[in-house]
Amino acid sequence: MKIAVLSRNKNLYSTKRLVEAAQNRGHEVRVLDVLHCYMNITSKKPEIHLKGEVLEGFDAVIPRIGASVTFYGTAVLRQFEMMGTYPLNESVAISRSRDKLRACQLLSRKGIGLPITGFANKPDDIQDLIKMVGGAPLVIKLLSGTQGIGVVLAETKKAAESVIEAFLGLNASVLVQEFIKEAGGADIRCFVVGERVVAAMKRQGQEGEFRSNIHRGGTAEIVKLTTEERKTALRAANTMGLNVCGVDILRADRGPVVMEVNSSPGLEGIEAATGKDIAGSIIQFIEKNAKQGKTRTKGGQ
Ligand code: ADP
């Protein structure tokens, strides 16, 4: 097969591993910098160009689209879909999961466990918002944050009020969430490929840190999931419509709660923690599923 990896940097661990796994299984693979792709939108023959070259003949495309390039990246991916190329994750599914509010609403509609979550746009309603999510302590998250930046634990109602007020005052959108104290500064990353959780790791924050992000000094180890956790991860992936994703779960007293569904989950941490060949599983999934025109976004061909 001829496979494209949409990635901004071919030296990133995940990109390198996907290329290596595809080549090992006898495929032709190319890394394309999504921001350098440009397109013509015609009803008959959608095209994508890169530095004057017409990109064509790809059987499958693996989107590795960072949060900061979601808008343009999903447009390029959509163009591939219109040309009939099979996307590992569809553009609509990526957009759905990147919008944290929309993702929460969809997951809750399916009855999937979530931390009690509220969001507001105007500072006038902060007091009631805090009451709605059960009062302090609570977690306040900047909607645009990643890697734990912009995730704040407010221990008291007063602290929560000031932080929310400050964020909203800066015109930043926030989400306010029940603090799952019993998770003990740990979360579980479930790596989903198709209908299976192929690997899972527990990330533990540094002593005194409630955020478990590896970028913030957290450590990761292999973990055995309960049946309920496995089911929750698969249902969350399914709700988003993602074939491959990382579902982040907190172990709450009332059962697993989903914090986030990540459509471009990194491979480095999970392959290191579990010793599994996740890149290989992804390529095998593509081999089984990639068919010309097997996309929901249709084009003019
Ligand atoms: P990011 O997407 O920036 O990594 P997250 O929402 O995943 O932000 O939060 C970062 C970390 O903070 C999580 O991995 C988790 O350990 C911790 N955390 C986030 N939300 C909660 C919560 N509601 N209760 C307890 N811990 C939380």
Coordinates of C-alpha atoms and ligand atoms in Angstrom, one line a residue:
M1 CA 0.0 0.0 0.0
K2 CA 1.0 3.6 -0.4
I3 CA 0.5 5.4 3.0
A4 CA 0.8 9.1 3.8
V5 CA 1.5 10.3 7.4
L6 CA 0.3 13.8 7.9
S7 CA 2.8 15.2 10.4
R8 CA 4.7 18.4 10.8
N9 CA 8.0 16.8 11.7
K10 CA 9.3 13.5 10.5
N11 CA 11.7 13.2 13.4
L12 CA 9.0 12.9 16.1
Y13 CA 9.1 9.5 17.8
S14 CA 5.5 8.6 16.8
T15 CA 6.0 9.6 13.2
K16 CA 9.3 7.7 12.9
R17 CA 7.8 4.6 14.5
L18 CA 4.8 4.7 12.1
V19 CA 7.1 5.1 9.1
E20 CA 9.3 2.2 10.3
A21 CA 6.3 -0.1 11.0
A22 CA 4.8 0.6 7.6
Q23 CA 8.1 0.0 5.8
N24 CA 8.8 -3.2 7.8
R25 CA 5.4 -4.5 6.6
G26 CA 6.4 -3.7 3.0
H27 CA 4.4 -0.5 2.4
E28 CA 5.5 2.7 0.7
V29 CA 5.2 5.6 3.1
R30 CA 5.6 9.3 2.9
V31 CA 5.5 12.0 5.6
L32 CA 3.7 15.1 4.5
D33 CA 3.9 18.4 6.3
V34 CA 0.2 19.3 6.5
L35 CA 0.8 23.1 6.6
H36 CA 2.7 22.8 3.3
C37 CA -0.1 21.1 1.5
Y38 CA -2.4 23.2 -0.6
M39 CA -5.6 22.3 -2.3
N40 CA -8.0 23.0 -5.1
I41 CA -11.6 22.5 -4.3
T42 CA -13.5 21.4 -7.3
S43 CA -16.5 19.2 -7.5
K44 CA -15.1 16.9 -10.2
K45 CA -11.5 16.4 -9.2
P46 CA -10.3 17.5 -5.8
E47 CA -6.5 17.8 -5.6
I48 CA -3.7 18.3 -3.1
H49 CA -0.4 19.7 -4.0
L50 CA 2.9 19.9 -2.2
K51 CA 5.8 22.1 -3.6
G52 CA 4.3 21.9 -7.1
E53 CA 3.8 18.1 -7.0
V54 CA 0.3 16.6 -7.3
L55 CA -0.2 14.2 -4.4
E56 CA -2.1 11.1 -5.6
G57 CA -2.4 7.4 -5.4
F58 CA -2.4 7.1 -1.6
D59 CA -4.4 4.2 -0.2
A60 CA -4.5 5.4 3.4
V61 CA -3.6 8.5 5.3
I62 CA -2.5 8.6 9.0
P63 CA -3.3 12.0 10.5
R64 CA -1.0 13.1 13.2
I65 CA -2.5 16.6 13.6
G66 CA -1.3 18.7 16.6
A67 CA -3.9 20.7 18.5
S68 CA -2.5 24.0 17.2
V69 CA -3.1 23.0 13.5
T70 CA -6.5 21.3 13.9
F71 CA -8.3 23.7 11.6
Y72 CA -6.0 23.5 8.6
G73 CA -4.9 20.0 9.3
T74 CA -8.5 18.6 9.3
A75 CA -9.2 20.5 6.0
V76 CA -6.2 18.8 4.3
L77 CA -7.4 15.4 5.7
R78 CA -10.9 16.1 4.5
Q79 CA -9.5 16.8 1.0
F80 CA -7.8 13.3 1.1
E81 CA -11.2 11.9 2.1
M82 CA -12.8 13.6 -0.8
M83 CA -10.3 12.0 -3.1
G84 CA -11.3 8.6 -1.7
T85 CA -8.2 8.0 0.5
Y86 CA -8.9 5.9 3.6
P87 CA -8.3 8.0 6.8
L88 CA -7.1 6.1 9.9
N89 CA -9.2 8.7 11.8
E90 CA -11.8 10.7 10.0
S91 CA -11.6 14.5 9.9
V92 CA -15.1 14.9 11.5
A93 CA -14.1 12.5 14.3
I94 CA -10.9 14.5 15.0
S95 CA -12.8 17.8 15.1
R96 CA -15.4 16.3 17.4
S97 CA -12.9 15.1 20.0
R98 CA -10.8 18.3 19.8
D99 CA -13.8 20.4 20.9
K100 CA -13.7 19.5 24.6
L101 CA -17.2 20.8 25.3
R102 CA -18.7 18.9 22.4
A103 CA -16.8 15.8 23.3
C104 CA -18.1 16.0 26.9
Q105 CA -21.7 16.5 25.7
L106 CA -21.5 13.5 23.4
L107 CA -19.9 11.3 26.0
S108 CA -22.5 12.2 28.6
R109 CA -25.3 11.6 26.2
K110 CA -24.1 8.0 25.8
G111 CA -24.0 7.6 29.6
I112 CA -20.2 7.3 29.8
G113 CA -18.8 8.2 33.2
L114 CA -17.4 11.7 33.3
P115 CA -16.3 14.0 36.1
I116 CA -19.1 16.5 36.8
T117 CA -18.2 19.3 34.4
G118 CA -19.5 22.8 33.9
F119 CA -18.7 25.5 31.5
A120 CA -19.6 29.2 31.3
N121 CA -18.7 32.1 29.2
K122 CA -19.5 35.1 31.3
P123 CA -18.0 35.9 34.8
D124 CA -21.4 36.9 36.3
D125 CA -22.5 33.3 36.9
I126 CA -19.4 32.0 38.6
Q127 CA -20.9 31.4 42.0
D128 CA -23.7 29.3 40.7
L129 CA -21.3 27.4 38.3
I130 CA -19.1 26.4 41.3
K131 CA -22.3 25.2 43.1
M132 CA -23.4 23.3 40.1
V133 CA -20.3 21.2 40.0
G134 CA -20.4 20.5 43.7
G135 CA -18.2 23.2 45.2
A136 CA -14.5 23.3 46.0
P137 CA -12.0 21.6 45.7
L138 CA -12.4 21.7 41.9
V139 CA -10.3 21.6 38.8
I140 CA -10.3 24.5 36.3
K141 CA -9.1 23.9 32.8
L142 CA -8.3 26.3 30.0
L143 CA -10.0 24.9 26.9
S144 CA -6.9 25.7 24.8
G145 CA -4.4 24.0 27.2
T146 CA -2.4 20.8 26.6
Q147 CA 0.2 18.8 28.5
G148 CA -1.3 19.9 31.8
I149 CA -0.7 23.6 31.2
G150 CA -3.7 25.6 32.2
V151 CA -5.1 22.9 34.5
V152 CA -5.5 24.3 38.0
L153 CA -6.6 22.8 41.3
A154 CA -8.6 25.3 43.3
E155 CA -8.8 24.1 46.9
T156 CA -11.3 26.6 48.2
K157 CA -14.3 28.4 46.7
K158 CA -12.6 31.7 47.0
A159 CA -9.6 30.5 45.0
A160 CA -11.9 28.9 42.4
E161 CA -13.7 32.2 42.0
S162 CA -10.6 34.2 41.5
V163 CA -9.0 31.8 39.0
I164 CA -12.2 31.5 36.9
E165 CA -12.7 35.3 37.0
A166 CA -9.1 35.8 35.9
F167 CA -9.3 33.3 33.0
L168 CA -12.7 34.7 31.8
G169 CA -11.4 38.2 32.2
L170 CA -8.6 37.3 29.7
N171 CA -11.3 36.1 27.4
A172 CA -10.1 32.5 27.8
S173 CA -12.7 29.7 27.8
V174 CA -12.7 27.4 30.8
L175 CA -14.2 24.2 31.9
V176 CA -14.8 23.6 35.6
Q177 CA -14.7 20.1 36.9
E178 CA -15.2 18.0 40.0
F179 CA -11.9 17.1 41.5
I180 CA -11.4 13.3 41.6
K181 CA -9.3 13.2 44.7
E182 CA -9.3 9.4 45.0
A183 CA -7.4 9.1 41.7
G184 CA -4.4 10.1 43.8
G185 CA -2.6 12.1 41.1
A186 CA -2.8 9.2 38.6
D187 CA -4.6 8.6 35.4
I188 CA -4.9 5.7 33.0
R189 CA -4.1 6.0 29.3
C190 CA -6.0 3.4 27.3
F191 CA -4.7 3.0 23.7
V192 CA -7.5 2.0 21.4
V193 CA -6.9 0.5 18.0
G194 CA -10.2 -0.5 16.3
E195 CA -12.3 -2.6 18.6
R196 CA -9.5 -3.3 21.1
V197 CA -7.6 -1.6 23.8
V198 CA -4.1 -2.7 22.7
A199 CA -2.2 -1.2 25.6
A200 CA -2.7 0.7 28.8
M201 CA -0.5 2.6 31.2
K202 CA -0.9 4.3 34.5
R203 CA 0.7 7.7 34.8
Q204 CA 1.5 9.0 38.2
G205 CA 2.2 12.6 39.0
Q206 CA 5.2 13.6 41.1
E207 CA 4.8 13.7 44.8
G208 CA 2.4 16.6 45.7
E209 CA 1.3 17.0 42.1
F210 CA -2.3 16.2 41.1
R211 CA -1.5 16.3 37.4
S212 CA 0.0 13.0 36.0
N213 CA 1.4 14.4 32.7
I214 CA 4.8 13.0 31.8
H215 CA 5.8 16.5 30.6
R216 CA 5.3 17.6 34.2
G217 CA 7.6 14.9 35.7
G218 CA 5.0 12.1 36.0
T219 CA 6.1 8.5 35.5
A220 CA 4.3 5.7 33.6
E221 CA 4.0 2.0 34.2
I222 CA 2.0 -0.8 32.6
V223 CA -1.4 -1.4 34.2
K224 CA -4.1 -4.1 34.1
L225 CA -7.5 -2.7 33.2
T226 CA -10.8 -3.8 34.7
T227 CA -13.5 -5.0 32.3
E228 CA -15.4 -1.8 33.1
E229 CA -12.4 0.4 32.2
R230 CA -11.8 -1.4 29.0
K231 CA -15.5 -1.1 28.0
T232 CA -15.5 2.6 28.9
A233 CA -12.5 3.3 26.7
L234 CA -14.0 1.5 23.8
R235 CA -17.3 3.2 24.1
A236 CA -15.6 6.6 24.4
A237 CA -13.6 5.9 21.2
N238 CA -16.7 4.7 19.5
T239 CA -18.7 7.8 20.5
M240 CA -16.1 10.0 19.0
G241 CA -15.9 7.8 15.9
L242 CA -12.1 7.4 16.3
N243 CA -10.5 4.2 15.2
V244 CA -7.2 5.0 16.9
C245 CA -7.1 7.1 20.1
G246 CA -5.9 7.5 23.6
V247 CA -8.7 7.5 26.2
D248 CA -7.6 9.1 29.5
I249 CA -9.5 7.8 32.4
L250 CA -9.5 8.6 36.1
R251 CA -10.3 5.9 38.7
A252 CA -13.1 7.4 40.7
D253 CA -14.9 5.7 43.6
R254 CA -18.0 5.4 41.4
G255 CA -16.1 3.8 38.5
P256 CA -14.0 5.0 35.6
V257 CA -14.5 8.6 34.4
V258 CA -13.3 9.8 31.0
M259 CA -11.2 12.9 31.0
E260 CA -10.2 13.2 27.4
V261 CA -10.2 11.3 24.1
N262 CA -7.0 12.1 22.2
S263 CA -7.1 11.6 18.4
S264 CA -3.3 11.8 18.0
P265 CA -2.0 9.8 21.0
G266 CA 1.8 9.7 21.3
L267 CA 3.5 6.3 20.9
E268 CA 6.7 6.9 22.9
G269 CA 5.3 6.8 26.4
I270 CA 3.0 3.8 25.8
E271 CA 5.5 1.8 23.8
A272 CA 8.2 2.4 26.5
A273 CA 5.8 1.5 29.4
T274 CA 4.3 -1.6 27.9
G275 CA 7.0 -2.8 25.5
K276 CA 4.3 -3.3 22.8
D277 CA 4.6 -2.6 19.1
I278 CA 1.7 -0.2 18.9
A279 CA 2.9 1.3 15.6
G280 CA 2.7 -2.2 14.1
S281 CA -0.8 -2.7 15.4
I282 CA -1.9 0.6 13.7
I283 CA -0.4 -0.5 10.4
Q284 CA -2.1 -3.9 10.7
F285 CA -5.4 -2.2 11.3
I286 CA -5.0 -0.1 8.2
E287 CA -4.1 -3.2 6.2
K288 CA -7.4 -4.8 7.3
N289 CA -9.6 -1.7 6.9
A290 CA -8.3 0.6 4.2
K291 CA -10.4 0.6 1.1
Q292 CA -10.7 3.3 -1.5
G293 CA -13.7 5.5 -0.8
K294 CA -14.3 4.0 2.7
T295 CA -14.9 7.4 4.3
R296 CA -18.0 9.4 5.4
T297 CA -16.7 12.5 3.6
K298 CA -17.4 12.0 -0.1
G299 CA -15.9 13.9 -3.0
G300 CA -16.5 14.3 -6.6
Q301 CA -14.9 11.1 -7.9
Ligands
ADP1 P1 -4.1 18.1 29.4 O1 -5.0 17.7 28.3 O2 -3.6 19.4 29.3 O3 -3.1 17.0 29.8 P2 -5.9 17.1 31.4 O4 -7.3 17.5 31.4 O5 -5.5 15.8 30.9 O6 -5.0 18.2 30.7 O7 -5.3 17.2 32.9 C1 -4.0 17.0 33.3 C2 -3.9 16.1 34.5 O8 -4.5 16.6 35.6 C3 -4.6 14.7 34.2 O9 -3.7 13.8 33.5 C4 -4.9 14.3 35.6 O10 -3.9 13.6 36.2 C5 -5.2 15.6 36.3 N1 -6.6 15.9 36.3 C6 -7.3 16.5 35.3 N2 -8.6 16.6 35.6 C7 -8.8 16.1 36.9 C8 -9.9 15.9 37.7 N3 -11.1 16.4 37.4 N4 -9.7 15.3 38.9 C9 -8.5 14.9 39.3 N5 -7.4 15.0 38.5 C10 -7.5 15.6 37.3

